[in-house]
Amino acid sequence: MGLDRAMNISFSGVQAERIAMELIASNLANINTTRSLYGDPYRRKIAVLGERTLNFADELSRAQSKLSNGVEVIDVVEDMSPFPKVYNPGHPDADSQGFVRLPNVEESTEMVDQIYTSRMYEANITVFNTIKKMKQDTISAF
Amino acid sequence: MVNEISGIFDPSFNQLEQAMQITTMKQEIIAHNIANAKTPGYEPLTFDEELMMAVQKQGQKEVVLEEELADLSKNALKYSSYVKMLSSKLSVLRTIAAQGKR
């Protein structure tokens, strides 16, 4: 049924925004991490969203109706911008000149992203609730 | 199915059914647009019926959240009015059937 598909689509949006929010949380939590798994400072992670593709049957109906199936996180990429350096010779991760490389995470950018992501999450839930109400109306009308 | 007993069910039943299908499809499109609001390079889909609006919107390469949410509410209201109409039509038939029983 069409309304079910609409619900799935908005749910996919909720899921994708949640993953984006997890990455923002990870970025903010690691804002001072100077030593990640591979030795470098922590690199800012970004979720790349794309139109979701599902199995063959869904793809077929998608091609027929020119519709798609929502959204998904297609990739998580690392921000390759350079690490800022601060002079702190006492730090265990300081180089020979006394500079420490810090993660390329900007607190303000993350906060803005966080608000945007949370608004998008809300918008998807609004769609979900509207469609839910349409279904309830249909059920209670007869 | 409805066509076979067209003596009782007038064409507006079919029209209401179609209208409900169309609003459902529109909701799907809006849900998809909102879900993909952050997708890079995504162009919002528009419904054929709103061709005039689509012409105006041409060149718009990103999802306008407020517009989509307004369309969503409009569509939901349309849908529930169709459901109401259908249900009142059915209740007329129900009355007729109940009266005929006597």
PDB file of C-alpha atoms in Angstrom:
ATOM      1  CA  MET A   1       0.000   0.000   0.000  1.00  0.00           C
ATOM      2  CA  GLY A   2       1.135   3.493  -0.847  1.00  0.00           C
ATOM      3  CA  LEU A   3       0.875   4.829   2.676  1.00  0.00           C
ATOM      4  CA  ASP A   4       3.100   2.033   3.951  1.00  0.00           C
ATOM      5  CA  ARG A   5       5.741   2.981   1.446  1.00  0.00           C
ATOM      6  CA  ALA A   6       5.485   6.615   2.442  1.00  0.00           C
ATOM      7  CA  MET A   7       5.985   5.559   6.069  1.00  0.00           C
ATOM      8  CA  ASN A   8       9.041   3.496   5.130  1.00  0.00           C
ATOM      9  CA  ILE A   9      10.480   6.435   3.220  1.00  0.00           C
ATOM     10  CA  SER A  10      10.155   8.856   6.123  1.00  0.00           C
ATOM     11  CA  PHE A  11      11.486   6.196   8.480  1.00  0.00           C
ATOM     12  CA  SER A  12      14.566   5.846   6.280  1.00  0.00           C
ATOM     13  CA  GLY A  13      15.019   9.597   6.713  1.00  0.00           C
ATOM     14  CA  VAL A  14      14.807   9.272  10.492  1.00  0.00           C
ATOM     15  CA  GLN A  15      17.418   6.498  10.447  1.00  0.00           C
ATOM     16  CA  ALA A  16      19.814   8.406   8.203  1.00  0.00           C
ATOM     17  CA  GLU A  17      19.576  11.533  10.352  1.00  0.00           C
ATOM     18  CA  ARG A  18      20.214   9.465  13.476  1.00  0.00           C
ATOM     19  CA  ILE A  19      23.428   8.096  11.970  1.00  0.00           C
ATOM     20  CA  ALA A  20      24.446  11.636  10.988  1.00  0.00           C
ATOM     21  CA  MET A  21      23.775  12.690  14.587  1.00  0.00           C
ATOM     22  CA  GLU A  22      25.927   9.818  15.912  1.00  0.00           C
ATOM     23  CA  LEU A  23      28.828  11.044  13.807  1.00  0.00           C
ATOM     24  CA  ILE A  24      28.387  14.591  15.156  1.00  0.00           C
ATOM     25  CA  ALA A  25      28.419  13.174  18.688  1.00  0.00           C
ATOM     26  CA  SER A  26      31.597  11.257  17.846  1.00  0.00           C
ATOM     27  CA  ASN A  27      33.204  14.405  16.399  1.00  0.00           C
ATOM     28  CA  LEU A  28      32.378  16.468  19.472  1.00  0.00           C
ATOM     29  CA  ALA A  29      33.466  13.715  21.863  1.00  0.00           C
ATOM     30  CA  ASN A  30      36.820  13.485  20.090  1.00  0.00           C
ATOM     31  CA  ILE A  31      37.413  17.211  19.824  1.00  0.00           C
ATOM     32  CA  ASN A  32      40.628  16.873  21.887  1.00  0.00           C
ATOM     33  CA  THR A  33      41.750  13.412  20.753  1.00  0.00           C
ATOM     34  CA  THR A  34      45.345  13.860  19.608  1.00  0.00           C
ATOM     35  CA  ARG A  35      46.025  10.171  19.098  1.00  0.00           C
ATOM     36  CA  SER A  36      43.537   8.022  17.181  1.00  0.00           C
ATOM     37  CA  LEU A  37      43.849   4.346  16.231  1.00  0.00           C
ATOM     38  CA  TYR A  38      46.408   5.075  13.497  1.00  0.00           C
ATOM     39  CA  GLY A  39      48.519   7.530  15.444  1.00  0.00           C
ATOM     40  CA  ASP A  40      47.237  10.726  13.783  1.00  0.00           C
ATOM     41  CA  PRO A  41      44.848  13.052  15.563  1.00  0.00           C
ATOM     42  CA  TYR A  42      41.137  12.301  15.182  1.00  0.00           C
ATOM     43  CA  ARG A  43      39.712  13.264  11.782  1.00  0.00           C
ATOM     44  CA  ARG A  44      36.240  14.792  11.529  1.00  0.00           C
ATOM     45  CA  LYS A  45      33.739  12.290  10.105  1.00  0.00           C
ATOM     46  CA  ILE A  46      30.854  13.239   7.808  1.00  0.00           C
ATOM     47  CA  ALA A  47      27.863  11.152   6.689  1.00  0.00           C
ATOM     48  CA  VAL A  48      27.181  11.249   2.953  1.00  0.00           C
ATOM     49  CA  LEU A  49      23.498  10.756   2.223  1.00  0.00           C
ATOM     50  CA  GLY A  50      22.149   9.294  -1.000  1.00  0.00           C
ATOM     51  CA  GLU A  51      18.894   8.034  -2.427  1.00  0.00           C
ATOM     52  CA  ARG A  52      18.270   4.551  -1.101  1.00  0.00           C
ATOM     53  CA  THR A  53      18.188   1.592  -3.428  1.00  0.00           C
ATOM     54  CA  LEU A  54      16.609  -1.626  -2.254  1.00  0.00           C
ATOM     55  CA  ASN A  55      16.124  -5.089  -3.717  1.00  0.00           C
ATOM     56  CA  PHE A  56      15.150  -5.974  -7.282  1.00  0.00           C
ATOM     57  CA  ALA A  57      11.371  -5.855  -6.806  1.00  0.00           C
ATOM     58  CA  ASP A  58      11.605  -2.426  -5.253  1.00  0.00           C
ATOM     59  CA  GLU A  59      13.912  -1.284  -8.013  1.00  0.00           C
ATOM     60  CA  LEU A  60      11.413  -2.487 -10.621  1.00  0.00           C
ATOM     61  CA  SER A  61       8.483  -0.673  -9.062  1.00  0.00           C
ATOM     62  CA  ARG A  62      10.697   2.350  -8.624  1.00  0.00           C
ATOM     63  CA  ALA A  63      11.511   2.372 -12.326  1.00  0.00           C
ATOM     64  CA  GLN A  64       7.847   1.992 -13.183  1.00  0.00           C
ATOM     65  CA  SER A  65       6.524   4.676 -10.898  1.00  0.00           C
ATOM     66  CA  LYS A  66       9.552   6.975 -11.199  1.00  0.00           C
ATOM     67  CA  LEU A  67       9.675   6.941  -7.436  1.00  0.00           C
ATOM     68  CA  SER A  68      12.443   6.145  -5.076  1.00  0.00           C
ATOM     69  CA  ASN A  69      12.716   4.467  -1.723  1.00  0.00           C
ATOM     70  CA  GLY A  70      13.919   7.110   0.638  1.00  0.00           C
ATOM     71  CA  VAL A  71      17.395   7.919   1.786  1.00  0.00           C
ATOM     72  CA  GLU A  72      20.378   6.148   3.315  1.00  0.00           C
ATOM     73  CA  VAL A  73      23.879   6.875   4.509  1.00  0.00           C
ATOM     74  CA  ILE A  74      25.903   5.714   1.506  1.00  0.00           C
ATOM     75  CA  ASP A  75      29.283   6.532   2.967  1.00  0.00           C
ATOM     76  CA  VAL A  76      31.071   7.922   5.982  1.00  0.00           C
ATOM     77  CA  VAL A  77      33.980  10.068   4.845  1.00  0.00           C
ATOM     78  CA  GLU A  78      36.747  11.746   6.760  1.00  0.00           C
ATOM     79  CA  ASP A  79      37.333  15.463   6.506  1.00  0.00           C
ATOM     80  CA  MET A  80      40.808  15.709   4.923  1.00  0.00           C
ATOM     81  CA  SER A  81      41.412  19.339   5.868  1.00  0.00           C
ATOM     82  CA  PRO A  82      44.723  19.919   7.688  1.00  0.00           C
ATOM     83  CA  PHE A  83      45.037  19.541  11.442  1.00  0.00           C
ATOM     84  CA  PRO A  84      45.465  22.810  13.346  1.00  0.00           C
ATOM     85  CA  LYS A  85      48.701  23.048  15.314  1.00  0.00           C
ATOM     86  CA  VAL A  86      49.209  24.537  18.752  1.00  0.00           C
ATOM     87  CA  TYR A  87      52.452  25.098  20.590  1.00  0.00           C
ATOM     88  CA  ASN A  88      52.491  22.876  23.648  1.00  0.00           C
ATOM     89  CA  PRO A  89      55.979  21.354  24.170  1.00  0.00           C
ATOM     90  CA  GLY A  90      54.978  19.520  27.324  1.00  0.00           C
ATOM     91  CA  HIS A  91      52.372  17.438  25.522  1.00  0.00           C
ATOM     92  CA  PRO A  92      53.355  13.772  24.956  1.00  0.00           C
ATOM     93  CA  ASP A  93      52.222  14.034  21.283  1.00  0.00           C
ATOM     94  CA  ALA A  94      54.228  17.203  20.565  1.00  0.00           C
ATOM     95  CA  ASP A  95      56.667  17.055  17.623  1.00  0.00           C
ATOM     96  CA  SER A  96      60.371  18.051  17.825  1.00  0.00           C
ATOM     97  CA  GLN A  97      59.460  21.765  17.587  1.00  0.00           C
ATOM     98  CA  GLY A  98      56.914  21.456  20.378  1.00  0.00           C
ATOM     99  CA  PHE A  99      53.800  21.635  18.209  1.00  0.00           C
ATOM    100  CA  VAL A 100      50.804  19.391  18.862  1.00  0.00           C
ATOM    101  CA  ARG A 101      48.419  18.566  16.009  1.00  0.00           C
ATOM    102  CA  LEU A 102      44.806  18.802  17.132  1.00  0.00           C
ATOM    103  CA  PRO A 103      41.741  17.174  15.481  1.00  0.00           C
ATOM    104  CA  ASN A 104      40.213  19.152  12.593  1.00  0.00           C
ATOM    105  CA  VAL A 105      36.893  19.388  14.444  1.00  0.00           C
ATOM    106  CA  GLU A 106      35.340  22.861  14.777  1.00  0.00           C
ATOM    107  CA  GLU A 107      32.969  23.086  17.691  1.00  0.00           C
ATOM    108  CA  SER A 108      30.759  25.733  16.019  1.00  0.00           C
ATOM    109  CA  THR A 109      30.440  23.733  12.775  1.00  0.00           C
ATOM    110  CA  GLU A 110      29.397  20.660  14.705  1.00  0.00           C
ATOM    111  CA  MET A 111      26.813  22.602  16.705  1.00  0.00           C
ATOM    112  CA  VAL A 112      25.265  24.037  13.530  1.00  0.00           C
ATOM    113  CA  ASP A 113      25.263  20.580  11.931  1.00  0.00           C
ATOM    114  CA  GLN A 114      23.666  19.201  15.063  1.00  0.00           C
ATOM    115  CA  ILE A 115      20.764  21.668  14.957  1.00  0.00           C
ATOM    116  CA  TYR A 116      20.266  21.106  11.231  1.00  0.00           C
ATOM    117  CA  THR A 117      20.303  17.330  11.635  1.00  0.00           C
ATOM    118  CA  SER A 118      17.872  17.445  14.520  1.00  0.00           C
ATOM    119  CA  ARG A 119      15.472  19.629  12.492  1.00  0.00           C
ATOM    120  CA  MET A 120      15.649  17.163   9.604  1.00  0.00           C
ATOM    121  CA  TYR A 121      14.981  14.318  12.031  1.00  0.00           C
ATOM    122  CA  GLU A 122      11.896  16.180  13.269  1.00  0.00           C
ATOM    123  CA  ALA A 123      10.672  16.862   9.728  1.00  0.00           C
ATOM    124  CA  ASN A 124      10.821  13.176   8.893  1.00  0.00           C
ATOM    125  CA  ILE A 125       8.935  12.309  12.063  1.00  0.00           C
ATOM    126  CA  THR A 126       6.292  14.909  11.155  1.00  0.00           C
ATOM    127  CA  VAL A 127       5.793  13.192   7.810  1.00  0.00           C
ATOM    128  CA  PHE A 128       5.595   9.841   9.554  1.00  0.00           C
ATOM    129  CA  ASN A 129       2.947  11.099  11.992  1.00  0.00           C
ATOM    130  CA  THR A 130       0.888  12.754   9.256  1.00  0.00           C
ATOM    131  CA  ILE A 131       0.771   9.539   7.291  1.00  0.00           C
ATOM    132  CA  LYS A 132      -0.009   7.599  10.424  1.00  0.00           C
ATOM    133  CA  LYS A 133      -2.967   9.905  11.017  1.00  0.00           C
ATOM    134  CA  MET A 134      -4.159   9.384   7.427  1.00  0.00           C
ATOM    135  CA  LYS A 135      -4.138   5.651   8.051  1.00  0.00           C
ATOM    136  CA  GLN A 136      -6.004   5.994  11.329  1.00  0.00           C
ATOM    137  CA  ASP A 137      -8.613   8.211   9.617  1.00  0.00           C
ATOM    138  CA  THR A 138      -9.137   5.564   6.963  1.00  0.00           C
ATOM    139  CA  ILE A 139      -9.516   2.831   9.521  1.00  0.00           C
ATOM    140  CA  SER A 140     -11.955   4.720  11.736  1.00  0.00           C
ATOM    141  CA  ALA A 141     -14.069   6.098   8.861  1.00  0.00           C
ATOM    142  CA  PHE A 142     -15.772   2.863   7.955  1.00  0.00           C
TER     143      PHE A 142
ATOM    144  CA  MET B   1     -15.339  -4.475  -8.752  1.00  0.00           C
ATOM    145  CA  VAL B   2     -17.271  -1.292  -8.143  1.00  0.00           C
ATOM    146  CA  ASN B   3     -18.071  -1.015 -11.853  1.00  0.00           C
ATOM    147  CA  GLU B   4     -19.941  -4.301 -11.921  1.00  0.00           C
ATOM    148  CA  ILE B   5     -22.719  -3.025  -9.663  1.00  0.00           C
ATOM    149  CA  SER B   6     -22.801   0.462 -11.109  1.00  0.00           C
ATOM    150  CA  GLY B   7     -26.546   0.565 -10.464  1.00  0.00           C
ATOM    151  CA  ILE B   8     -25.886   1.310  -6.793  1.00  0.00           C
ATOM    152  CA  PHE B   9     -22.446   2.838  -6.911  1.00  0.00           C
ATOM    153  CA  ASP B  10     -22.346   6.029  -8.956  1.00  0.00           C
ATOM    154  CA  PRO B  11     -19.118   7.110 -10.713  1.00  0.00           C
ATOM    155  CA  SER B  12     -18.105   9.327  -7.835  1.00  0.00           C
ATOM    156  CA  PHE B  13     -17.055   6.198  -5.923  1.00  0.00           C
ATOM    157  CA  ASN B  14     -14.424   5.540  -8.557  1.00  0.00           C
ATOM    158  CA  GLN B  15     -13.442   9.188  -8.600  1.00  0.00           C
ATOM    159  CA  LEU B  16     -13.001   9.202  -4.841  1.00  0.00           C
ATOM    160  CA  GLU B  17     -10.956   6.033  -5.020  1.00  0.00           C
ATOM    161  CA  GLN B  18      -8.677   7.587  -7.625  1.00  0.00           C
ATOM    162  CA  ALA B  19      -8.392  10.805  -5.666  1.00  0.00           C
ATOM    163  CA  MET B  20      -7.305   8.831  -2.602  1.00  0.00           C
ATOM    164  CA  GLN B  21      -4.724   6.953  -4.635  1.00  0.00           C
ATOM    165  CA  ILE B  22      -3.357  10.185  -6.045  1.00  0.00           C
ATOM    166  CA  THR B  23      -3.053  11.872  -2.653  1.00  0.00           C
ATOM    167  CA  THR B  24      -1.327   8.762  -1.302  1.00  0.00           C
ATOM    168  CA  MET B  25       1.167   8.885  -4.145  1.00  0.00           C
ATOM    169  CA  LYS B  26       1.773  12.579  -3.513  1.00  0.00           C
ATOM    170  CA  GLN B  27       2.468  11.876   0.145  1.00  0.00           C
ATOM    171  CA  GLU B  28       5.024   9.306  -0.957  1.00  0.00           C
ATOM    172  CA  ILE B  29       6.744  11.883  -3.146  1.00  0.00           C
ATOM    173  CA  ILE B  30       6.773  14.461  -0.329  1.00  0.00           C
ATOM    174  CA  ALA B  31       8.139  11.885   2.127  1.00  0.00           C
ATOM    175  CA  HIS B  32      10.873  11.082  -0.356  1.00  0.00           C
ATOM    176  CA  ASN B  33      11.727  14.739  -0.915  1.00  0.00           C
ATOM    177  CA  ILE B  34      11.976  15.431   2.805  1.00  0.00           C
ATOM    178  CA  ALA B  35      13.993  12.281   3.448  1.00  0.00           C
ATOM    179  CA  ASN B  36      16.444  13.376   0.750  1.00  0.00           C
ATOM    180  CA  ALA B  37      16.572  17.037   1.770  1.00  0.00           C
ATOM    181  CA  LYS B  38      20.256  16.670   2.715  1.00  0.00           C
ATOM    182  CA  THR B  39      21.246  14.399  -0.182  1.00  0.00           C
ATOM    183  CA  PRO B  40      23.861  16.225  -2.252  1.00  0.00           C
ATOM    184  CA  GLY B  41      22.677  16.979  -5.785  1.00  0.00           C
ATOM    185  CA  TYR B  42      19.168  15.702  -5.151  1.00  0.00           C
ATOM    186  CA  GLU B  43      16.465  17.479  -7.183  1.00  0.00           C
ATOM    187  CA  PRO B  44      13.034  17.423  -5.533  1.00  0.00           C
ATOM    188  CA  LEU B  45      10.402  15.411  -7.378  1.00  0.00           C
ATOM    189  CA  THR B  46       7.152  17.090  -8.364  1.00  0.00           C
ATOM    190  CA  PHE B  47       3.825  15.585  -9.239  1.00  0.00           C
ATOM    191  CA  ASP B  48       2.619  15.748 -12.879  1.00  0.00           C
ATOM    192  CA  GLU B  49      -0.628  17.414 -11.912  1.00  0.00           C
ATOM    193  CA  GLU B  50       1.316  20.300 -10.477  1.00  0.00           C
ATOM    194  CA  LEU B  51       3.023  20.894 -13.775  1.00  0.00           C
ATOM    195  CA  MET B  52       2.438  24.611 -13.578  1.00  0.00           C
ATOM    196  CA  MET B  53       4.062  24.779 -10.188  1.00  0.00           C
ATOM    197  CA  ALA B  54       6.891  22.614 -11.474  1.00  0.00           C
ATOM    198  CA  VAL B  55       7.515  25.098 -14.263  1.00  0.00           C
ATOM    199  CA  GLN B  56       7.748  27.868 -11.694  1.00  0.00           C
ATOM    200  CA  LYS B  57      10.026  25.783  -9.551  1.00  0.00           C
ATOM    201  CA  GLN B  58      12.377  25.010 -12.408  1.00  0.00           C
ATOM    202  CA  GLY B  59      15.953  25.703 -11.564  1.00  0.00           C
ATOM    203  CA  GLN B  60      15.259  24.995  -7.929  1.00  0.00           C
ATOM    204  CA  LYS B  61      17.869  22.427  -7.072  1.00  0.00           C
ATOM    205  CA  GLU B  62      17.196  21.874  -3.415  1.00  0.00           C
ATOM    206  CA  VAL B  63      14.352  20.785  -1.190  1.00  0.00           C
ATOM    207  CA  VAL B  64      12.495  23.655   0.503  1.00  0.00           C
ATOM    208  CA  LEU B  65      11.465  22.050   3.765  1.00  0.00           C
ATOM    209  CA  GLU B  66       8.640  24.474   4.620  1.00  0.00           C
ATOM    210  CA  GLU B  67       7.057  24.052   1.206  1.00  0.00           C
ATOM    211  CA  GLU B  68       7.170  20.275   1.444  1.00  0.00           C
ATOM    212  CA  LEU B  69       5.705  20.241   4.936  1.00  0.00           C
ATOM    213  CA  ALA B  70       2.882  22.582   3.884  1.00  0.00           C
ATOM    214  CA  ASP B  71       2.117  20.323   0.919  1.00  0.00           C
ATOM    215  CA  LEU B  72       2.155  17.376   3.290  1.00  0.00           C
ATOM    216  CA  SER B  73      -0.548  18.878   5.515  1.00  0.00           C
ATOM    217  CA  LYS B  74      -2.624  20.006   2.533  1.00  0.00           C
ATOM    218  CA  ASN B  75      -2.518  16.524   1.090  1.00  0.00           C
ATOM    219  CA  ALA B  76      -3.402  14.888   4.386  1.00  0.00           C
ATOM    220  CA  LEU B  77      -6.449  17.146   4.718  1.00  0.00           C
ATOM    221  CA  LYS B  78      -7.509  16.382   1.160  1.00  0.00           C
ATOM    222  CA  TYR B  79      -7.155  12.701   1.872  1.00  0.00           C
ATOM    223  CA  SER B  80      -9.262  12.798   5.017  1.00  0.00           C
ATOM    224  CA  SER B  81     -11.971  14.792   3.230  1.00  0.00           C
ATOM    225  CA  TYR B  82     -12.091  12.118   0.522  1.00  0.00           C
ATOM    226  CA  VAL B  83     -12.356   9.448   3.192  1.00  0.00           C
ATOM    227  CA  LYS B  84     -15.170  11.405   4.855  1.00  0.00           C
ATOM    228  CA  MET B  85     -17.056  11.748   1.562  1.00  0.00           C
ATOM    229  CA  LEU B  86     -16.668   8.058   0.820  1.00  0.00           C
ATOM    230  CA  SER B  87     -17.842   7.083   4.259  1.00  0.00           C
ATOM    231  CA  SER B  88     -20.912   9.349   4.102  1.00  0.00           C
ATOM    232  CA  LYS B  89     -21.770   7.897   0.688  1.00  0.00           C
ATOM    233  CA  LEU B  90     -21.523   4.438   2.162  1.00  0.00           C
ATOM    234  CA  SER B  91     -23.692   5.424   5.096  1.00  0.00           C
ATOM    235  CA  VAL B  92     -26.409   6.573   2.664  1.00  0.00           C
ATOM    236  CA  LEU B  93     -26.252   3.148   1.025  1.00  0.00           C
ATOM    237  CA  ARG B  94     -26.338   1.522   4.432  1.00  0.00           C
ATOM    238  CA  THR B  95     -29.490   3.440   5.303  1.00  0.00           C
ATOM    239  CA  ILE B  96     -31.117   2.439   2.031  1.00  0.00           C
ATOM    240  CA  ALA B  97     -30.201  -1.189   2.612  1.00  0.00           C
ATOM    241  CA  ALA B  98     -31.525  -1.098   6.148  1.00  0.00           C
ATOM    242  CA  GLN B  99     -34.808   0.488   5.052  1.00  0.00           C
ATOM    243  CA  GLY B 100     -35.287  -2.050   2.277  1.00  0.00           C
ATOM    244  CA  LYS B 101     -35.019  -4.835   4.803  1.00  0.00           C
ATOM    245  CA  ARG B 102     -38.316  -3.841   6.445  1.00  0.00           C
TER     246      ARG B 102
END
